[in-house]
mmCIF file of C-alpha atoms in Angstrom:
data_model
loop_
_atom_site.group_PDB
_atom_site.id
_atom_site.type_symbol
_atom_site.label_atom_id
_atom_site.label_comp_id
_atom_site.label_asym_id
_atom_site.label_seq_id
_atom_site.Cartn_x
_atom_site.Cartn_y
_atom_site.Cartn_z
ATOM 1 C CA UNK J 1 0.000 0.000 0.000
ATOM 2 C CA UNK J 2 1.723 3.172 -1.223
ATOM 3 C CA UNK J 3 2.555 5.673 1.463
ATOM 4 C CA UNK J 4 1.939 3.296 4.368
ATOM 5 C CA UNK J 5 4.436 3.467 7.248
ATOM 6 C CA UNK J 6 7.039 0.723 7.470
ATOM 7 C CA UNK J 7 6.268 -1.376 10.554
ATOM 8 C CA UNK J 8 8.241 -3.874 12.636
ATOM 9 C CA UNK J 9 6.669 -6.259 15.152
ATOM 10 C CA UNK J 10 9.324 -6.881 17.799
ATOM 11 C CA UNK J 11 8.575 -10.139 19.603
ATOM 12 C CA UNK J 12 6.437 -11.771 16.932
ATOM 13 C CA UNK J 13 4.979 -14.745 18.774
ATOM 14 C CA UNK J 14 1.270 -15.559 18.809
ATOM 15 C CA UNK J 15 -0.133 -12.030 19.242
ATOM 16 C CA UNK J 16 2.605 -10.375 17.196
ATOM 17 C CA UNK J 17 2.209 -12.754 14.260
ATOM 18 C CA UNK J 18 -1.562 -12.351 14.242
ATOM 19 C CA UNK J 19 -1.404 -8.567 14.518
ATOM 20 C CA UNK J 20 1.411 -8.101 12.023
ATOM 21 C CA UNK J 21 0.097 -10.773 9.683
ATOM 22 C CA UNK J 22 -3.312 -9.143 9.571
ATOM 23 C CA UNK J 23 -1.745 -5.755 8.855
ATOM 24 C CA UNK J 24 0.407 -7.315 6.120
ATOM 25 C CA UNK J 25 -2.672 -8.999 4.637
ATOM 26 C CA UNK J 26 -4.247 -5.520 4.494
ATOM 27 C CA UNK J 27 -1.308 -4.344 2.382
ATOM 28 C CA UNK J 28 0.984 -2.690 4.948
ATOM 29 C CA UNK J 29 4.771 -3.273 4.813
ATOM 30 C CA UNK J 30 5.414 -5.338 7.953
ATOM 31 C CA UNK J 31 8.568 -7.031 9.241
ATOM 32 C CA UNK J 32 8.082 -9.686 11.919
ATOM 33 C CA UNK J 33 10.979 -10.238 14.348
ATOM 34 C CA UNK J 34 10.938 -13.287 16.603
ATOM 35 C CA UNK J 35 12.109 -16.815 17.320
ATOM 36 C CA UNK J 36 13.818 -19.250 14.920
ATOM 37 C CA UNK J 37 11.152 -21.936 15.473
ATOM 38 C CA UNK J 38 8.378 -19.709 14.141
ATOM 39 C CA UNK J 39 10.626 -18.512 11.315
ATOM 40 C CA UNK J 40 11.168 -22.131 10.247
ATOM 41 C CA UNK J 41 7.430 -22.857 10.360
ATOM 42 C CA UNK J 42 6.589 -19.774 8.290
ATOM 43 C CA UNK J 43 9.301 -20.595 5.743
ATOM 44 C CA UNK J 44 7.671 -24.002 5.280
ATOM 45 C CA UNK J 45 3.969 -23.191 5.529
ATOM 46 C CA UNK J 46 3.481 -19.451 5.217
ATOM 47 C CA UNK J 47 1.282 -17.544 7.666
ATOM 48 C CA UNK J 48 -2.359 -18.579 8.173
ATOM 49 C CA UNK J 49 -4.651 -16.383 10.269
ATOM 50 C CA UNK J 50 -8.152 -17.121 11.536
ATOM 51 C CA UNK J 51 -10.614 -15.982 14.171
ATOM 52 C CA UNK J 52 -13.706 -17.125 16.063
ATOM 53 C CA UNK J 53 -16.049 -15.613 13.416
ATOM 54 C CA UNK J 54 -14.727 -17.801 10.604
ATOM 55 C CA UNK J 55 -12.504 -15.101 9.046
ATOM 56 C CA UNK J 56 -9.317 -16.455 7.444
ATOM 57 C CA UNK J 57 -6.313 -15.118 5.550
ATOM 58 C CA UNK J 58 -3.157 -16.742 4.237
ATOM 59 C CA UNK J 59 0.217 -15.300 3.271
ATOM 60 C CA UNK J 60 2.420 -17.778 1.362
ATOM 61 C CA UNK J 61 6.041 -18.218 2.479
ATOM 62 C CA UNK J 62 7.433 -15.770 -0.056
ATOM 63 C CA UNK J 63 5.197 -12.964 1.238
ATOM 64 C CA UNK J 64 6.160 -13.237 4.926
ATOM 65 C CA UNK J 65 9.054 -11.039 6.060
ATOM 66 C CA UNK J 66 10.057 -12.849 9.277
ATOM 67 C CA UNK J 67 13.488 -12.270 10.790
ATOM 68 C CA UNK J 68 15.291 -13.514 13.885
ATOM 69 C CA UNK J 69 17.519 -10.528 14.612
ATOM 70 C CA UNK J 70 16.968 -6.893 15.597
ATOM 71 C CA UNK J 71 18.581 -5.694 12.374
ATOM 72 C CA UNK J 72 15.053 -5.734 10.957
ATOM 73 C CA UNK J 73 14.325 -2.639 13.073
ATOM 74 C CA UNK J 74 16.417 -0.436 10.797
ATOM 75 C CA UNK J 75 14.535 2.128 8.700
ATOM 76 C CA UNK J 76 11.075 1.323 10.076
ATOM 77 C CA UNK J 77 8.814 4.152 11.196
ATOM 78 C CA UNK J 78 6.671 2.249 13.700
ATOM 79 C CA UNK J 79 7.743 -0.504 16.116
ATOM 80 C CA UNK J 80 5.022 -2.565 17.791
ATOM 81 C CA UNK J 81 6.516 -4.225 20.871
ATOM 82 C CA UNK J 82 4.915 -7.575 21.723
ATOM 83 C CA UNK J 83 7.719 -9.240 23.696
ATOM 84 C CA UNK J 84 6.970 -10.742 27.104
ATOM 85 C CA UNK J 85 7.080 -8.112 29.819
ATOM 86 C CA UNK J 86 10.234 -9.552 31.397
ATOM 87 C CA UNK J 87 12.042 -8.897 28.096
ATOM 88 C CA UNK J 88 11.035 -5.228 27.778
ATOM 89 C CA UNK J 89 14.394 -3.798 28.889
ATOM 90 C CA UNK J 90 16.211 -5.990 26.358
ATOM 91 C CA UNK J 91 13.756 -4.903 23.654
ATOM 92 C CA UNK J 92 14.498 -1.261 24.483
ATOM 93 C CA UNK J 93 18.212 -1.935 24.141
ATOM 94 C CA UNK J 94 17.680 -3.531 20.716
ATOM 95 C CA UNK J 95 15.563 -0.597 19.547
ATOM 96 C CA UNK J 96 18.134 1.899 20.792
ATOM 97 C CA UNK J 97 20.928 0.069 18.967
ATOM 98 C CA UNK J 98 19.221 -0.674 15.644
ATOM 99 C CA UNK J 99 16.212 1.585 15.034
ATOM 100 C CA UNK J 100 16.128 5.109 13.655
ATOM 101 C CA UNK J 101 15.649 7.732 16.395
ATOM 102 C CA UNK J 102 12.240 9.348 16.202
ATOM 103 C CA UNK J 103 10.421 6.127 15.327
ATOM 104 C CA UNK J 104 7.122 5.539 17.096
ATOM 105 C CA UNK J 105 7.332 2.672 19.625
ATOM 106 C CA UNK J 106 3.988 1.214 20.764
ATOM 107 C CA UNK J 107 3.863 -1.234 23.679
ATOM 108 C CA UNK J 108 1.204 -3.879 22.978
ATOM 109 C CA UNK J 109 2.120 -5.850 26.115
ATOM 110 C CA UNK J 110 0.445 -7.190 29.218
ATOM 111 C CA UNK J 111 0.724 -5.180 32.410
ATOM 112 C CA UNK J 112 0.994 -1.471 33.124
ATOM 113 C CA UNK J 113 4.713 -0.753 33.610
ATOM 114 C CA UNK J 114 6.225 -1.545 30.185
ATOM 115 C CA UNK J 115 5.881 2.006 28.827
ATOM 116 C CA UNK J 116 7.996 3.300 31.712
ATOM 117 C CA UNK J 117 10.603 0.570 31.147
ATOM 118 C CA UNK J 118 10.803 1.438 27.441
ATOM 119 C CA UNK J 119 11.140 5.118 28.285
ATOM 120 C CA UNK J 120 14.043 4.443 30.628
ATOM 121 C CA UNK J 121 15.834 2.387 27.992
ATOM 122 C CA UNK J 122 15.231 4.696 25.038
ATOM 123 C CA UNK J 123 16.295 7.930 26.704
ATOM 124 C CA UNK J 124 13.895 10.297 24.967
ATOM 125 C CA UNK J 125 15.146 9.501 21.448
ATOM 126 C CA UNK J 126 11.935 7.763 20.377
ATOM 127 C CA UNK J 127 8.241 8.538 20.621
ATOM 128 C CA UNK J 128 6.520 6.031 22.916
ATOM 129 C CA UNK J 129 2.816 5.167 23.027
ATOM 130 C CA UNK J 130 0.792 2.804 25.155
ATOM 131 C CA UNK J 131 -1.193 0.084 23.407
ATOM 132 C CA UNK J 132 -3.354 -2.803 24.521
ATOM 133 C CA UNK J 133 -4.428 -6.139 23.049
ATOM 134 C CA UNK J 134 -7.907 -7.077 24.205
ATOM 135 C CA UNK J 135 -7.852 -10.658 22.887
ATOM 136 C CA UNK J 136 -5.903 -13.923 23.049
ATOM 137 C CA UNK J 137 -4.233 -15.688 20.131
ATOM 138 C CA UNK J 138 -3.323 -19.379 20.018
ATOM 139 C CA UNK J 139 -0.521 -20.808 17.895
ATOM 140 C CA UNK J 140 -1.851 -23.992 16.306
ATOM 141 C CA UNK J 141 1.415 -25.014 14.626
ATOM 142 C CA UNK J 142 2.489 -24.994 10.957
ATOM 143 C CA UNK J 143 2.215 -21.224 10.757
ATOM 144 C CA UNK J 144 -1.429 -21.064 11.921
ATOM 145 C CA UNK J 145 -2.499 -18.370 14.406
ATOM 146 C CA UNK J 146 -6.053 -18.270 15.720
ATOM 147 C CA UNK J 147 -7.799 -15.397 17.517
ATOM 148 C CA UNK J 148 -10.183 -17.357 19.715
ATOM 149 C CA UNK J 149 -12.017 -14.548 21.543
ATOM 150 C CA UNK J 150 -13.543 -11.193 20.682
ATOM 151 C CA UNK J 151 -11.713 -7.941 21.306
ATOM 152 C CA UNK J 152 -9.810 -5.065 19.740
ATOM 153 C CA UNK J 153 -6.425 -3.392 19.648
ATOM 154 C CA UNK J 154 -6.087 0.009 21.317
ATOM 155 C CA UNK J 155 -3.415 2.705 21.326
ATOM 156 C CA UNK J 156 -2.899 6.250 22.581
ATOM 157 C CA UNK J 157 -4.629 8.815 20.397
ATOM 158 C CA UNK J 158 -2.300 11.150 18.517
ATOM 159 C CA UNK J 159 -1.415 12.027 14.936
ATOM 160 C CA UNK J 160 0.843 9.078 14.136
ATOM 161 C CA UNK J 161 -1.401 6.434 15.654
ATOM 162 C CA UNK J 162 -4.349 7.989 13.796
ATOM 163 C CA UNK J 163 -2.453 7.616 10.522
ATOM 164 C CA UNK J 164 -1.627 4.007 11.409
ATOM 165 C CA UNK J 165 -5.262 3.228 12.278
ATOM 166 C CA UNK J 166 -6.417 4.673 8.955
ATOM 167 C CA UNK J 167 -3.821 2.637 7.052
ATOM 168 C CA UNK J 168 -4.881 -0.590 8.813
ATOM 169 C CA UNK J 169 -8.590 -0.008 8.203
ATOM 170 C CA UNK J 170 -11.237 -2.336 9.525
ATOM 171 C CA UNK J 171 -10.736 -6.037 10.175
ATOM 172 C CA UNK J 172 -9.708 -8.487 12.925
ATOM 173 C CA UNK J 173 -6.683 -6.356 13.932
ATOM 174 C CA UNK J 174 -8.170 -2.884 13.456
ATOM 175 C CA UNK J 175 -6.640 -0.248 15.736
ATOM 176 C CA UNK J 176 -8.908 1.807 18.001
ATOM 177 C CA UNK J 177 -7.621 4.993 19.626
ATOM 178 C CA UNK J 178 -8.221 6.195 23.175
ATOM 179 C CA UNK J 179 -7.344 9.133 25.434
ATOM 180 C CA UNK J 180 -7.556 6.895 28.529
ATOM 181 C CA UNK J 181 -4.970 4.217 27.824
ATOM 182 C CA UNK J 182 -3.579 3.936 31.358
ATOM 183 C CA UNK J 183 -7.070 3.303 32.712
ATOM 184 C CA UNK J 184 -7.654 0.790 29.910
ATOM 185 C CA UNK J 185 -4.387 -0.952 30.784
ATOM 186 C CA UNK J 186 -5.529 -1.366 34.401
ATOM 187 C CA UNK J 187 -8.950 -2.538 33.226
ATOM 188 C CA UNK J 188 -7.307 -5.133 30.983
ATOM 189 C CA UNK J 189 -5.008 -6.221 33.813
ATOM 190 C CA UNK J 190 -8.078 -7.015 35.938
ATOM 191 C CA UNK J 191 -9.490 -9.163 33.118
ATOM 192 C CA UNK J 192 -6.081 -10.784 32.653
ATOM 193 C CA UNK J 193 -6.211 -12.050 36.233
ATOM 194 C CA UNK J 194 -8.040 -15.005 34.711
ATOM 195 C CA UNK J 195 -4.898 -15.903 32.728
ATOM 196 C CA UNK J 196 -3.380 -17.505 35.818
ATOM 197 C CA UNK J 197 -6.603 -19.300 36.754
ATOM 198 C CA UNK J 198 -6.829 -20.694 33.239
ATOM 199 C CA UNK J 199 -3.185 -21.759 33.302
ATOM 200 C CA UNK J 200 -3.599 -23.503 36.660
ATOM 201 C CA UNK J 201 -6.733 -25.298 35.431
ATOM 202 C CA UNK J 202 -4.992 -26.911 32.457
ATOM 203 C CA UNK J 203 -8.208 -26.420 30.448
ATOM 204 C CA UNK J 204 -9.420 -24.296 27.567
ATOM 205 C CA UNK J 205 -10.868 -20.916 28.516
ATOM 206 C CA UNK J 206 -14.441 -21.968 27.936
ATOM 207 C CA UNK J 207 -14.076 -25.223 29.916
ATOM 208 C CA UNK J 208 -12.434 -23.343 32.785
ATOM 209 C CA UNK J 209 -15.077 -20.606 32.886
ATOM 210 C CA UNK J 210 -17.864 -23.193 33.034
ATOM 211 C CA UNK J 211 -16.658 -24.230 36.504
ATOM 212 C CA UNK J 212 -17.874 -22.029 39.374
ATOM 213 C CA UNK J 213 -14.928 -22.710 41.692
ATOM 214 C CA UNK J 214 -12.478 -21.495 39.043
ATOM 215 C CA UNK J 215 -14.656 -18.420 38.537
ATOM 216 C CA UNK J 216 -14.741 -17.804 42.306
ATOM 217 C CA UNK J 217 -10.954 -17.594 42.357
ATOM 218 C CA UNK J 218 -10.986 -15.210 39.370
ATOM 219 C CA UNK J 219 -13.684 -13.083 41.039
ATOM 220 C CA UNK J 220 -11.793 -12.936 44.346
ATOM 221 C CA UNK J 221 -8.595 -11.811 42.620
ATOM 222 C CA UNK J 222 -10.565 -9.074 40.821
ATOM 223 C CA UNK J 223 -12.249 -7.859 44.015
ATOM 224 C CA UNK J 224 -8.886 -7.641 45.710
ATOM 225 C CA UNK J 225 -7.489 -5.707 42.756
ATOM 226 C CA UNK J 226 -10.452 -3.322 42.616
ATOM 227 C CA UNK J 227 -10.067 -2.534 46.329
ATOM 228 C CA UNK J 228 -6.365 -1.776 45.873
ATOM 229 C CA UNK J 229 -6.978 0.436 42.836
ATOM 230 C CA UNK J 230 -9.661 2.368 44.711
ATOM 231 C CA UNK J 231 -7.279 2.981 47.601
ATOM 232 C CA UNK J 232 -4.600 4.114 45.142
ATOM 233 C CA UNK J 233 -7.156 6.413 43.421
ATOM 234 C CA UNK J 234 -6.726 4.619 40.095
ATOM 235 C CA UNK J 235 -9.849 4.295 37.945
ATOM 236 C CA UNK J 236 -9.833 1.250 35.659
ATOM 237 C CA UNK J 237 -11.575 1.722 32.320
ATOM 238 C CA UNK J 238 -13.665 -1.233 31.079
ATOM 239 C CA UNK J 239 -11.667 -3.310 28.596
ATOM 240 C CA UNK J 240 -14.666 -5.419 27.580
ATOM 241 C CA UNK J 241 -18.434 -5.389 27.487
ATOM 242 C CA UNK J 242 -18.768 -5.709 31.287
ATOM 243 C CA UNK J 243 -17.412 -3.127 33.746
ATOM 244 C CA UNK J 244 -14.746 -4.511 36.120
ATOM 245 C CA UNK J 245 -16.885 -3.572 39.119
ATOM 246 C CA UNK J 246 -19.764 -5.755 37.872
ATOM 247 C CA UNK J 247 -17.829 -8.753 36.639
ATOM 248 C CA UNK J 248 -17.015 -10.431 39.993
ATOM 249 C CA UNK J 249 -20.711 -10.658 40.838
ATOM 250 C CA UNK J 250 -21.462 -12.257 37.463
ATOM 251 C CA UNK J 251 -18.600 -14.722 37.902
ATOM 252 C CA UNK J 252 -19.998 -15.816 41.249
ATOM 253 C CA UNK J 253 -23.317 -16.818 39.647
ATOM 254 C CA UNK J 254 -24.356 -20.509 39.821
ATOM 255 C CA UNK J 255 -23.193 -22.579 36.859
ATOM 256 C CA UNK J 256 -26.667 -22.934 35.330
ATOM 257 C CA UNK J 257 -27.147 -19.155 35.300
ATOM 258 C CA UNK J 258 -23.639 -18.143 34.245
ATOM 259 C CA UNK J 259 -23.276 -20.749 31.504
ATOM 260 C CA UNK J 260 -26.741 -20.231 30.043
ATOM 261 C CA UNK J 261 -27.058 -16.459 30.131
ATOM 262 C CA UNK J 262 -23.589 -14.910 30.485
ATOM 263 C CA UNK J 263 -20.957 -17.207 28.985
ATOM 264 C CA UNK J 264 -22.770 -17.643 25.689
ATOM 265 C CA UNK J 265 -22.670 -13.856 25.147
ATOM 266 C CA UNK J 266 -18.871 -13.816 25.214
ATOM 267 C CA UNK J 267 -17.090 -14.533 21.964
ATOM 268 C CA UNK J 268 -14.937 -17.476 23.046
ATOM 269 C CA UNK J 269 -14.398 -20.562 20.903
ATOM 270 C CA UNK J 270 -13.273 -24.038 21.826
ATOM 271 C CA UNK J 271 -9.607 -23.441 20.832
ATOM 272 C CA UNK J 272 -9.006 -20.433 23.088
ATOM 273 C CA UNK J 273 -6.522 -20.611 25.975
ATOM 274 C CA UNK J 274 -4.704 -17.904 27.889
ATOM 275 C CA UNK J 275 -1.172 -16.921 26.917
ATOM 276 C CA UNK J 276 -0.057 -17.963 30.395
ATOM 277 C CA UNK J 277 -1.420 -21.452 29.796
ATOM 278 C CA UNK J 278 0.552 -21.612 26.541
ATOM 279 C CA UNK J 279 3.692 -20.513 28.385
ATOM 280 C CA UNK J 280 3.315 -23.334 30.905
ATOM 281 C CA UNK J 281 2.671 -25.866 28.138
ATOM 282 C CA UNK J 282 5.831 -24.764 26.321
ATOM 283 C CA UNK J 283 8.022 -24.622 29.425
ATOM 284 C CA UNK J 284 8.431 -20.829 29.337
ATOM 285 C CA UNK J 285 8.460 -18.432 32.275
ATOM 286 C CA UNK J 286 5.058 -16.777 32.588
ATOM 287 C CA UNK J 287 4.110 -13.101 32.941
ATOM 288 C CA UNK J 288 2.429 -13.593 36.318
ATOM 289 C CA UNK J 289 4.748 -10.981 37.886
ATOM 290 C CA UNK J 290 3.310 -8.374 35.516
ATOM 291 C CA UNK J 291 -0.345 -9.279 36.108
ATOM 292 C CA UNK J 292 -1.186 -10.690 39.553
ATOM 293 C CA UNK J 293 2.263 -9.635 40.751
ATOM 294 C CA UNK J 294 1.536 -6.034 39.761
ATOM 295 C CA UNK J 295 -1.274 -6.001 42.350
ATOM 296 C CA UNK J 296 0.973 -7.588 44.962
ATOM 297 C CA UNK J 297 3.507 -4.783 44.432
ATOM 298 C CA UNK J 298 0.752 -2.173 44.563
ATOM 299 C CA UNK J 299 -0.426 -3.638 47.879
ATOM 300 C CA UNK J 300 3.124 -3.452 49.234
ATOM 301 C CA UNK J 301 3.408 0.215 48.219
ATOM 302 C CA UNK J 302 0.091 0.955 49.914
ATOM 303 C CA UNK J 303 1.114 -1.064 52.994
ATOM 304 C CA UNK J 304 -1.850 -3.359 52.416
ATOM 305 C CA UNK J 305 -2.120 -7.096 51.816
ATOM 306 C CA UNK J 306 -3.050 -9.033 48.668
ATOM 307 C CA UNK J 307 -3.407 -12.628 49.885
ATOM 308 C CA UNK J 308 -5.430 -13.890 46.913
ATOM 309 C CA UNK J 309 -3.114 -12.620 44.197
ATOM 310 C CA UNK J 310 -0.019 -13.474 46.237
ATOM 311 C CA UNK J 311 -1.251 -17.070 46.565
ATOM 312 C CA UNK J 312 -1.909 -17.273 42.820
ATOM 313 C CA UNK J 313 1.608 -16.020 42.053
ATOM 314 C CA UNK J 314 2.969 -18.778 44.299
ATOM 315 C CA UNK J 315 0.897 -21.453 42.568
ATOM 316 C CA UNK J 316 2.059 -20.306 39.132
ATOM 317 C CA UNK J 317 5.657 -20.526 40.356
ATOM 318 C CA UNK J 318 4.974 -24.140 41.382
ATOM 319 C CA UNK J 319 3.402 -24.818 37.974
ATOM 320 C CA UNK J 320 6.476 -23.375 36.239
ATOM 321 C CA UNK J 321 8.479 -25.948 38.176
ATOM 322 C CA UNK J 322 6.285 -28.822 37.017
ATOM 323 C CA UNK J 323 3.272 -28.887 39.375
ATOM 324 C CA UNK J 324 0.195 -30.478 37.803
ATOM 325 C CA UNK J 325 -3.058 -28.625 36.969
ATOM 326 C CA UNK J 326 -5.510 -28.132 39.815
ATOM 327 C CA UNK J 327 -9.154 -29.184 39.873
ATOM 328 C CA UNK J 328 -11.769 -26.488 40.544
ATOM 329 C CA UNK J 329 -12.118 -27.559 44.183
ATOM 330 C CA UNK J 330 -8.367 -27.846 44.714
ATOM 331 C CA UNK J 331 -7.710 -24.374 43.345
ATOM 332 C CA UNK J 332 -10.495 -22.814 45.414
ATOM 333 C CA UNK J 333 -9.136 -24.392 48.575
ATOM 334 C CA UNK J 334 -5.536 -23.461 47.767
ATOM 335 C CA UNK J 335 -6.355 -19.793 47.184
ATOM 336 C CA UNK J 336 -9.495 -18.964 49.186
ATOM 337 C CA UNK J 337 -9.209 -21.260 52.196
ATOM 338 C CA UNK J 338 -5.633 -20.612 53.268
#
């Protein structure tokens, strides 16, 4: 597409490949930068994208610009950062060393502190914006990436993100702009508290959410987070169709009510799992420190306690070391009956 900004996706795993692949399918010049395993798969199979609605797109191997080194950052105008939060400082160092100063860097990462980490590493030489990914993406192997739940991409509203949004257009990875991105990031973090519950369950998202005891743990972690945010005078902005303040009550509903009237309204298909569950499956360190752990640190700063989220962080640590998934009853007892 003539005149479109050159884009690099730094950390092109599941979300990055879906986002960047969708933008490339729309005609934008996109370079994906990530791991050798995905590069090998895309060289063999190309990039196949799909979502819960039945939408599909395919880029054959020759049309996928996937690289394994930060040299691909040179001469791009926009860098979408999708690395795991623990790798943000390293990503900033790579951008500083290889990218052209003045490029727009957008953090599409979990958590709320990555923009500050990027700012510290980039030293004012780049423009930095906050972004948010409202959905999950599963890697199905052989170059196939599936968006299994509803949701949008968001970014700070200013001239360059407006130009990017117009270039992307509508579609599964359309970019929406907001003046309240920090509040949206906190709202998304509260929703992401279910990532750990899903990972500890060992089930798909929809199978996990059908079980009331799993939902009780999710609801308790949200209530604890909401109380801490209120004390810190932070207002979370809804990142979905249900306000964070209402969601815990819905989650606590009996199975027959929740599954029949609430769950069916959410756009979740049978393939969807949380990114934290995928990390455990693949033996990678999770982002629990940047989700539940963010609330634990907030509680420490406020001289309060966060027993629910602290317990969940501990259980994820055990799971990273090989602990088996927990049944609904076992997880409820481990977190809520300590």
